[in-house]
Coordinates of C-alpha atoms and ligand atoms in Angstrom, one line a residue:
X1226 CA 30.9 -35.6 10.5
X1227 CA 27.3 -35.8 10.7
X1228 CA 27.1 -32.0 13.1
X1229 CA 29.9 -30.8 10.5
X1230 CA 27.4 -31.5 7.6
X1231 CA 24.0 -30.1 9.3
X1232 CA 26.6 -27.4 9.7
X1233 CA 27.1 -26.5 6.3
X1234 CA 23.2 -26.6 5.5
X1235 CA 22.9 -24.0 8.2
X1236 CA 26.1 -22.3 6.1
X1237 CA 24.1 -22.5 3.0
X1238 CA 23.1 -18.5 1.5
X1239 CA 19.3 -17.9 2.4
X1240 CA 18.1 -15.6 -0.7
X1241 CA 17.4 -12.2 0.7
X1242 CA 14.3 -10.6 0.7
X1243 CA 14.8 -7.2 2.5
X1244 CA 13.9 -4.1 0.4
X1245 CA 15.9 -0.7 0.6
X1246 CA 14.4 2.1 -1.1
X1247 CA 13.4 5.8 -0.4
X1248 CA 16.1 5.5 2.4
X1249 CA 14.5 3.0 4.2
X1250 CA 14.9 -0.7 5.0
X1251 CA 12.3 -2.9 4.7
X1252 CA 13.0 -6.6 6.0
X1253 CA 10.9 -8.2 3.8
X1254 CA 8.8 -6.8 0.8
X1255 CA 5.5 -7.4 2.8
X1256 CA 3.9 -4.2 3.3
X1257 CA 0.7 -4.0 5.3
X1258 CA -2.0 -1.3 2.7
X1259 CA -3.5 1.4 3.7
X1260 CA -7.2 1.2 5.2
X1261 CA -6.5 -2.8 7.3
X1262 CA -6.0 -2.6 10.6
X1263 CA -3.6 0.4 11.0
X1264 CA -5.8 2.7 12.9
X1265 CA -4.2 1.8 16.3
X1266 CA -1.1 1.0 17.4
X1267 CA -1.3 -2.3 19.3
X1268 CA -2.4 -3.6 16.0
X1269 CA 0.1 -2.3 14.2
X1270 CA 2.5 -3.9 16.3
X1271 CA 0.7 -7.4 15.9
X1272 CA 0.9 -6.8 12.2
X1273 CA 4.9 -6.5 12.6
X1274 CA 5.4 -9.4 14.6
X1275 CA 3.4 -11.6 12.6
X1276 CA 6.7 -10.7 9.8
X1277 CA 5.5 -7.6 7.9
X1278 CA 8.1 -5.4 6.5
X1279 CA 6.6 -2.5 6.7
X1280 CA 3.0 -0.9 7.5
X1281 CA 0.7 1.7 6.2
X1282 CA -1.5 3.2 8.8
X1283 CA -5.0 3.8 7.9
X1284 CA -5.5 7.3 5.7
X1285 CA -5.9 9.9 8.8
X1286 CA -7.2 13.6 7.3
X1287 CA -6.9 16.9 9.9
X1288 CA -9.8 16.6 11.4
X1289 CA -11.7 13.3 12.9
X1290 CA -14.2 11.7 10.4
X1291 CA -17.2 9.1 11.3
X1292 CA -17.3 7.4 7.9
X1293 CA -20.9 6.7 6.3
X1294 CA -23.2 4.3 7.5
X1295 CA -23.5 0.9 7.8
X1296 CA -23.3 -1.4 5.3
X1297 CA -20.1 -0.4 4.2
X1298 CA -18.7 -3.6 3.1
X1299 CA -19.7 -6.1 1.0
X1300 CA -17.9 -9.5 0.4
X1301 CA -18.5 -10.7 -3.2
X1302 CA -16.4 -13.8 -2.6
X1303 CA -13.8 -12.7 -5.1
X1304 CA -13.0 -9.5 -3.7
X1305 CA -14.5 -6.9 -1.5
X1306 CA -16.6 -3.8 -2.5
X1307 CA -16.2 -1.2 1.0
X1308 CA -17.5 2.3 1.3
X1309 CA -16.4 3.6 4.6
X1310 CA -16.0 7.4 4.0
X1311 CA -12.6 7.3 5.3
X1312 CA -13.2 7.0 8.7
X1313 CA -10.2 8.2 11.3
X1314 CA -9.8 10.0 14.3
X1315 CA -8.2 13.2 13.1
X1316 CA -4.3 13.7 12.6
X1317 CA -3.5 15.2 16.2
X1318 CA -5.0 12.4 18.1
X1319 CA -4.1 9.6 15.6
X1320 CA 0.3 10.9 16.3
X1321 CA -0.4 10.5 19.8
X1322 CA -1.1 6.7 19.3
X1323 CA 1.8 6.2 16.3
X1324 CA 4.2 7.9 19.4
X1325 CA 4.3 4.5 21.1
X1326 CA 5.8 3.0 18.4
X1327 CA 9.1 4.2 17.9
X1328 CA 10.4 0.4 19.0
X1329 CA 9.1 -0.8 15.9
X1330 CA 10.9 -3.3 13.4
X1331 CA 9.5 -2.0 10.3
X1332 CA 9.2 1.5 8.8
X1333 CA 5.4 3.2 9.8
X1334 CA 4.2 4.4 6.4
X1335 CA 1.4 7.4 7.1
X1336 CA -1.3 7.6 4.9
X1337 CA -3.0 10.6 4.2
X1338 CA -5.7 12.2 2.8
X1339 CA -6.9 16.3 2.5
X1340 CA -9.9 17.9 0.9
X1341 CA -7.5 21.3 0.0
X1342 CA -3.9 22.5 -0.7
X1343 CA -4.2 23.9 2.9
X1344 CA -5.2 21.3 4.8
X1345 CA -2.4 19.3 2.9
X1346 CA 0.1 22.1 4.3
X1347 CA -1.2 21.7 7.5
X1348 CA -0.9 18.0 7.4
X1349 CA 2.8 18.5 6.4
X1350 CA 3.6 20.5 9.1
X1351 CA 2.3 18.7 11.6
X1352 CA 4.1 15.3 10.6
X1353 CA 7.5 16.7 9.8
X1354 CA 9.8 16.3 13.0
X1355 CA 7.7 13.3 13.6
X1356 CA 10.4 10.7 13.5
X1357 CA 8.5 7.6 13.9
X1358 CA 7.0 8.2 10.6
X1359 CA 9.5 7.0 8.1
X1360 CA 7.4 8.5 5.1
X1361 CA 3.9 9.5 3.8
X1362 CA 1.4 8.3 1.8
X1363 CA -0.8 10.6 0.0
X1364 CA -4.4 9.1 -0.7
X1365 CA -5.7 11.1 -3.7
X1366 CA -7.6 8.4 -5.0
X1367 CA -10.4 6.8 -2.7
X1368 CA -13.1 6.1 -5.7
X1369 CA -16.0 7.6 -3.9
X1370 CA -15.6 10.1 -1.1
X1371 CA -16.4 14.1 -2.8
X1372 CA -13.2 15.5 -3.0
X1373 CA -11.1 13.5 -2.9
X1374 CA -11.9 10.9 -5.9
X1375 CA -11.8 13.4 -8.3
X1376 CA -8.3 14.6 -7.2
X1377 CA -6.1 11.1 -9.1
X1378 CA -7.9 12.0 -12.3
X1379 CA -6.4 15.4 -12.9
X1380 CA -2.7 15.5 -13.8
X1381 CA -3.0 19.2 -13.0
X1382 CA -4.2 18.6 -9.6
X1383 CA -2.1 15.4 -9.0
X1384 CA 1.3 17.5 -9.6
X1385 CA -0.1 20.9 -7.3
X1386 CA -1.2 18.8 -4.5
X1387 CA 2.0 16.4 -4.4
X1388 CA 4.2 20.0 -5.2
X1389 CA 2.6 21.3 -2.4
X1390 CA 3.0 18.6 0.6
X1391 CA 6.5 17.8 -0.9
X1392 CA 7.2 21.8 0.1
X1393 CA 5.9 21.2 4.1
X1394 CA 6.8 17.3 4.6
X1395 CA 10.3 16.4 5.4
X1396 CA 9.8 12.3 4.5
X1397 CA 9.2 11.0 1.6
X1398 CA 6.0 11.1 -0.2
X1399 CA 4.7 8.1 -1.6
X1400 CA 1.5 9.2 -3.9
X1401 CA -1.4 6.6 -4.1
X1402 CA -2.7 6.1 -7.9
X1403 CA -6.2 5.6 -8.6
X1404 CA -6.6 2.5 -11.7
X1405 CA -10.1 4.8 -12.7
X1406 CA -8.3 6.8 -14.9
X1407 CA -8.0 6.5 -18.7
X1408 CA -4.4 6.7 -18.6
X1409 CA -2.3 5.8 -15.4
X1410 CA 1.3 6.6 -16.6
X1411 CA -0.2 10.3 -17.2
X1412 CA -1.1 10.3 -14.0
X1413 CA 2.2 8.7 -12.7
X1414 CA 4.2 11.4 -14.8
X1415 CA 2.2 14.5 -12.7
X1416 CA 3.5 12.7 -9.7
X1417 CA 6.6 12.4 -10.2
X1418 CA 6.7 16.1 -11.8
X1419 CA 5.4 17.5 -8.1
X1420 CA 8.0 15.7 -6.6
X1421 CA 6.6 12.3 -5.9
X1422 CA 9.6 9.9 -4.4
X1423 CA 7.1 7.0 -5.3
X1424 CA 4.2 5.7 -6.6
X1425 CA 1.6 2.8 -5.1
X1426 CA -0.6 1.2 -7.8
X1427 CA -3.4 0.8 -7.3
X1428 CA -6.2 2.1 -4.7
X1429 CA -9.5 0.0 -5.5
X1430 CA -11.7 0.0 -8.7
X1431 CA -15.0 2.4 -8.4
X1432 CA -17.4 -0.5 -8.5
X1433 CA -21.0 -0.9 -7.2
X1434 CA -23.2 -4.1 -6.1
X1435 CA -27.3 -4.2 -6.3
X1436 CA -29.4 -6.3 -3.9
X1437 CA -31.7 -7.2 -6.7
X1438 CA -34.6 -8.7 -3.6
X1439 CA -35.1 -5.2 -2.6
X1440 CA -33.8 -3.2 -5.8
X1441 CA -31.6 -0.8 -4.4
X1442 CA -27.5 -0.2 -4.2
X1443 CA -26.1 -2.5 -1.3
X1444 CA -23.8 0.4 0.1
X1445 CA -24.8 2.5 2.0
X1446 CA -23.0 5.3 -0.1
X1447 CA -24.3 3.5 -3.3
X1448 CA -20.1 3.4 -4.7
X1449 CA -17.1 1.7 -3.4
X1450 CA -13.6 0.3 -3.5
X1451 CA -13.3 -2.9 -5.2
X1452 CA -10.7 -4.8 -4.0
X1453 CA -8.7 -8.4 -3.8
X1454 CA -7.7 -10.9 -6.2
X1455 CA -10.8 -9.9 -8.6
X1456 CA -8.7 -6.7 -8.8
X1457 CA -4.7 -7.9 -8.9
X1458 CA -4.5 -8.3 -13.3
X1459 CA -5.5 -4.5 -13.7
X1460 CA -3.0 -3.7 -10.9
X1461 CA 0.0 -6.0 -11.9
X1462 CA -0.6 -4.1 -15.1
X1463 CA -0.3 -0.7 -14.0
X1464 CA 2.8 -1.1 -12.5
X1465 CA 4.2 -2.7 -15.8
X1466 CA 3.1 0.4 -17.7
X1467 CA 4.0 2.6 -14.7
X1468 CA 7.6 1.4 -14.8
X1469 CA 8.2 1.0 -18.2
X1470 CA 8.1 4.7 -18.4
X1471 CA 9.4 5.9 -15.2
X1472 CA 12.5 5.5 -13.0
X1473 CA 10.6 5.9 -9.8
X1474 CA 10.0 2.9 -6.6
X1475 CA 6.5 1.6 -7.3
X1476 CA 4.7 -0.7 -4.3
X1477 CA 2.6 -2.7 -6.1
X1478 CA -1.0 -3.2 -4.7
X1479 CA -4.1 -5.2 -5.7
X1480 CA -5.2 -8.7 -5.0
X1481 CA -1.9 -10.3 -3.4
X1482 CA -2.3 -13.4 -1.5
X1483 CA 0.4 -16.0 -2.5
X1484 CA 3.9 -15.7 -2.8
X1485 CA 3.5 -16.5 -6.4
X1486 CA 1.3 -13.1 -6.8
X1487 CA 4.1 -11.3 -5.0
X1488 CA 6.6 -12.5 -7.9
X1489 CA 4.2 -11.6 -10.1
X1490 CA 4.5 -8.2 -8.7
X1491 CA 8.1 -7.9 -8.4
X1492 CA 8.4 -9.2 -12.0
X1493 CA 6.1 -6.5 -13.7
X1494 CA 8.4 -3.7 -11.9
X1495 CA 7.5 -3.3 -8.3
X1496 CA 9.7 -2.5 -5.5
X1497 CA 7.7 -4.4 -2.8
X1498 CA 3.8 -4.9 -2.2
X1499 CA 1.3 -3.8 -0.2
X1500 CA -1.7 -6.7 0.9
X1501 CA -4.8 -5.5 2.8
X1502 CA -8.1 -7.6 1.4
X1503 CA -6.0 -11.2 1.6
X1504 CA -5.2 -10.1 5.3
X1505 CA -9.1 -9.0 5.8
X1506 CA -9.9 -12.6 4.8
X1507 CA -7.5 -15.1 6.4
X1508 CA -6.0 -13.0 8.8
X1509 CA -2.1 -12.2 10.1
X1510 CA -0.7 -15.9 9.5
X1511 CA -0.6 -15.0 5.9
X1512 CA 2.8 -12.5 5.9
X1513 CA 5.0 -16.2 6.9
X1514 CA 3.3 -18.7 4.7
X1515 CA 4.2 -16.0 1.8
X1516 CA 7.9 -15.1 3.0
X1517 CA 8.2 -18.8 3.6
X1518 CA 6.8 -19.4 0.0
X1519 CA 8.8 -16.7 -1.6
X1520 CA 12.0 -18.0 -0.1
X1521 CA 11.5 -21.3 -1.6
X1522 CA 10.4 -20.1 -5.1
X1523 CA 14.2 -17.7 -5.2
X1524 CA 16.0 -21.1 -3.8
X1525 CA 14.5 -23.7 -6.0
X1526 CA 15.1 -21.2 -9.1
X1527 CA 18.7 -20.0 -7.9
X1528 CA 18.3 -16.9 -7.2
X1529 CA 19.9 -15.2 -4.5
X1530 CA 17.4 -11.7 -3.6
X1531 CA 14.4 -10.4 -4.7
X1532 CA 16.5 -7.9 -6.5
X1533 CA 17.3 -10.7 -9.1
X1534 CA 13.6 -11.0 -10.3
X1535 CA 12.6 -7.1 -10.4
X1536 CA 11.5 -5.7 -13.3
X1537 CA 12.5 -9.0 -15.4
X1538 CA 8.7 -9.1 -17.4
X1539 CA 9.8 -6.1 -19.3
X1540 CA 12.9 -8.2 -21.1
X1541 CA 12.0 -8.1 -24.4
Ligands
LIG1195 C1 -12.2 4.1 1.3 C2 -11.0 4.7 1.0 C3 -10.2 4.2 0.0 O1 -9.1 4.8 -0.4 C4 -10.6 3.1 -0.7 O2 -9.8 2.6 -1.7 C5 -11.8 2.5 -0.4 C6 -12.6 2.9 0.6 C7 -13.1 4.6 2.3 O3 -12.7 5.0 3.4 O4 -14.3 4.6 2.1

């Protein structure tokens, strides 16, 4: 009687948390953002086995890149402020290293950056046939590097350059939104007119720290990327105005380190979310206490998949 009732609880519907969107299935809604720890590919691994759904690689550009100088990162305690001049070792070399991961559990997102149209054609090229790449994410919005910050502010630019890889990529193309813009859903709408199969919102907030004993800029490069919870109000917001507007997927990014924080996202619109700062600071443990945290939240309020709280902030 007693093995016939632990039976039943083990009978009992777990709520589901996988994700399908842009073709893909994502166990869980836990995607590892761009620019943490996806520059090699035992890492990435690690990162999947420690329960992410899915992983964005570091942004990679054609050629290799050293970054700036040190310091590059700063922690303010509620966030941090990094400058690293989007470091990477160059597309060719960087596919050699995602080639040994075509085991993996969980789709390899590919993030991406170019300083022209015809470096973004290249890029394209080169990644298409590349099946261990389950889609692409175009970085047109790091907030300091010269060329490429400007890019998320111009709708005209957004909807050429995302026209233009969506012409020489055969995966999707998720574009990466910049919150230093007057008005994101403008920004979304270029997007999605070039071709955009989704969104992520946000990349960090153009911010800047002074070390007031010696008077001068902390960074090295003077401006960086804000990021972490300091950041995840002006982000859950975006994708709320983002998805009020448009029918497009939006990973929402910003600031998430509970379970509760990935409600929140789910809530305001988002298809899953991306974590990288909350990683940065306590490390891979944080992908189960979440999952384990989100499971209990659907349970306890009776609902029976992620898909039951999507979207439901905009219920007027
Ligand atoms: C860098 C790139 C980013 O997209 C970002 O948000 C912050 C920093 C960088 O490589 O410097």
């Amino acid at each position: 009687m007693f093995k016939l009732f632990l039976g039943l609880i083990d009978l009992a519907p777990q709520p589901m948390l996988k994700v399908e969107t842009l073709g893909l299935r994502f166990r869980n809604p836990l995607i590892l953002a761009a620019g943490i720890l996806g520059l090699t590919a035992p890492i990435l691994r690690r990162v999947v086995e420690s329960g992410a759904g899915g992983v964005v690689t570091k942004s990679i550009g054609l050629k290799p890149r050293k970054g700036y100088p040190n310091p590059t990162v700063v922690d303010l305690g509620f966030g941090f402020l990094n400058s690293m001049g989007l470091p990477n070792p160059g597309l060719e070399k960087f596919m050699k290293e995602l080639e040994t991961l075509r085991d993996l559990e969980a789709p390899i997102i590919l993030s991406i950056y170019a300083f022209s149209e015809d470096e973004l054609v290249e890029i394209g090229r080169a990644v298409s046939g590349l099946d261990v790449i389950s889609a692409v994410e175009l970085n047109i919005s790091c907030p300091h590097v010269d060329g490429i910050s400007e890019i998320a502010k111009d709708p005209i630019l957004v909807k050429s350059y995302v026209k233009t890889l969506k012409r020489h990529v055969d995966k999707p193309v998720i574009v990466k939104l910049s919150p230093n813009v007057s008005d994101i859903v403008r920004i979304a709408e270029a997007a999605v007119d070039g071709g955009a199969d989704a969104l992520t919102a946000i990349n960090t907030v153009r911010a800047m720290s002074i070390d007031v004993e010696v008077g001068r800029p902390v960074l090295a490069g003077v401006f960086g990327g804000l990021s972490g919870p300091a950041i995840r109000p002006i982000a859950v917001r975006c994708v709320y105005e983002i998805t009020e507007s448009l029918d497009i997927p939006v990973f929402g990014c910003g600031g998430v380190e509970t379970a509760r924080d990935v409600i929140e996202f789910l809530m305001a619109g988002a298809t899953a979310v991306q974590l990288g700062s909350a990683i940065a600071r306590g490390g891979l443990r944080i992908f189960k206490k979440i999952l384990k945290g989100l499971r209990s939240f659907l349970e306890e309020k009776g609902y029976n998949s992620i898909d039951d709280i999507r979207g439901l902030a905009h219920r007027r």
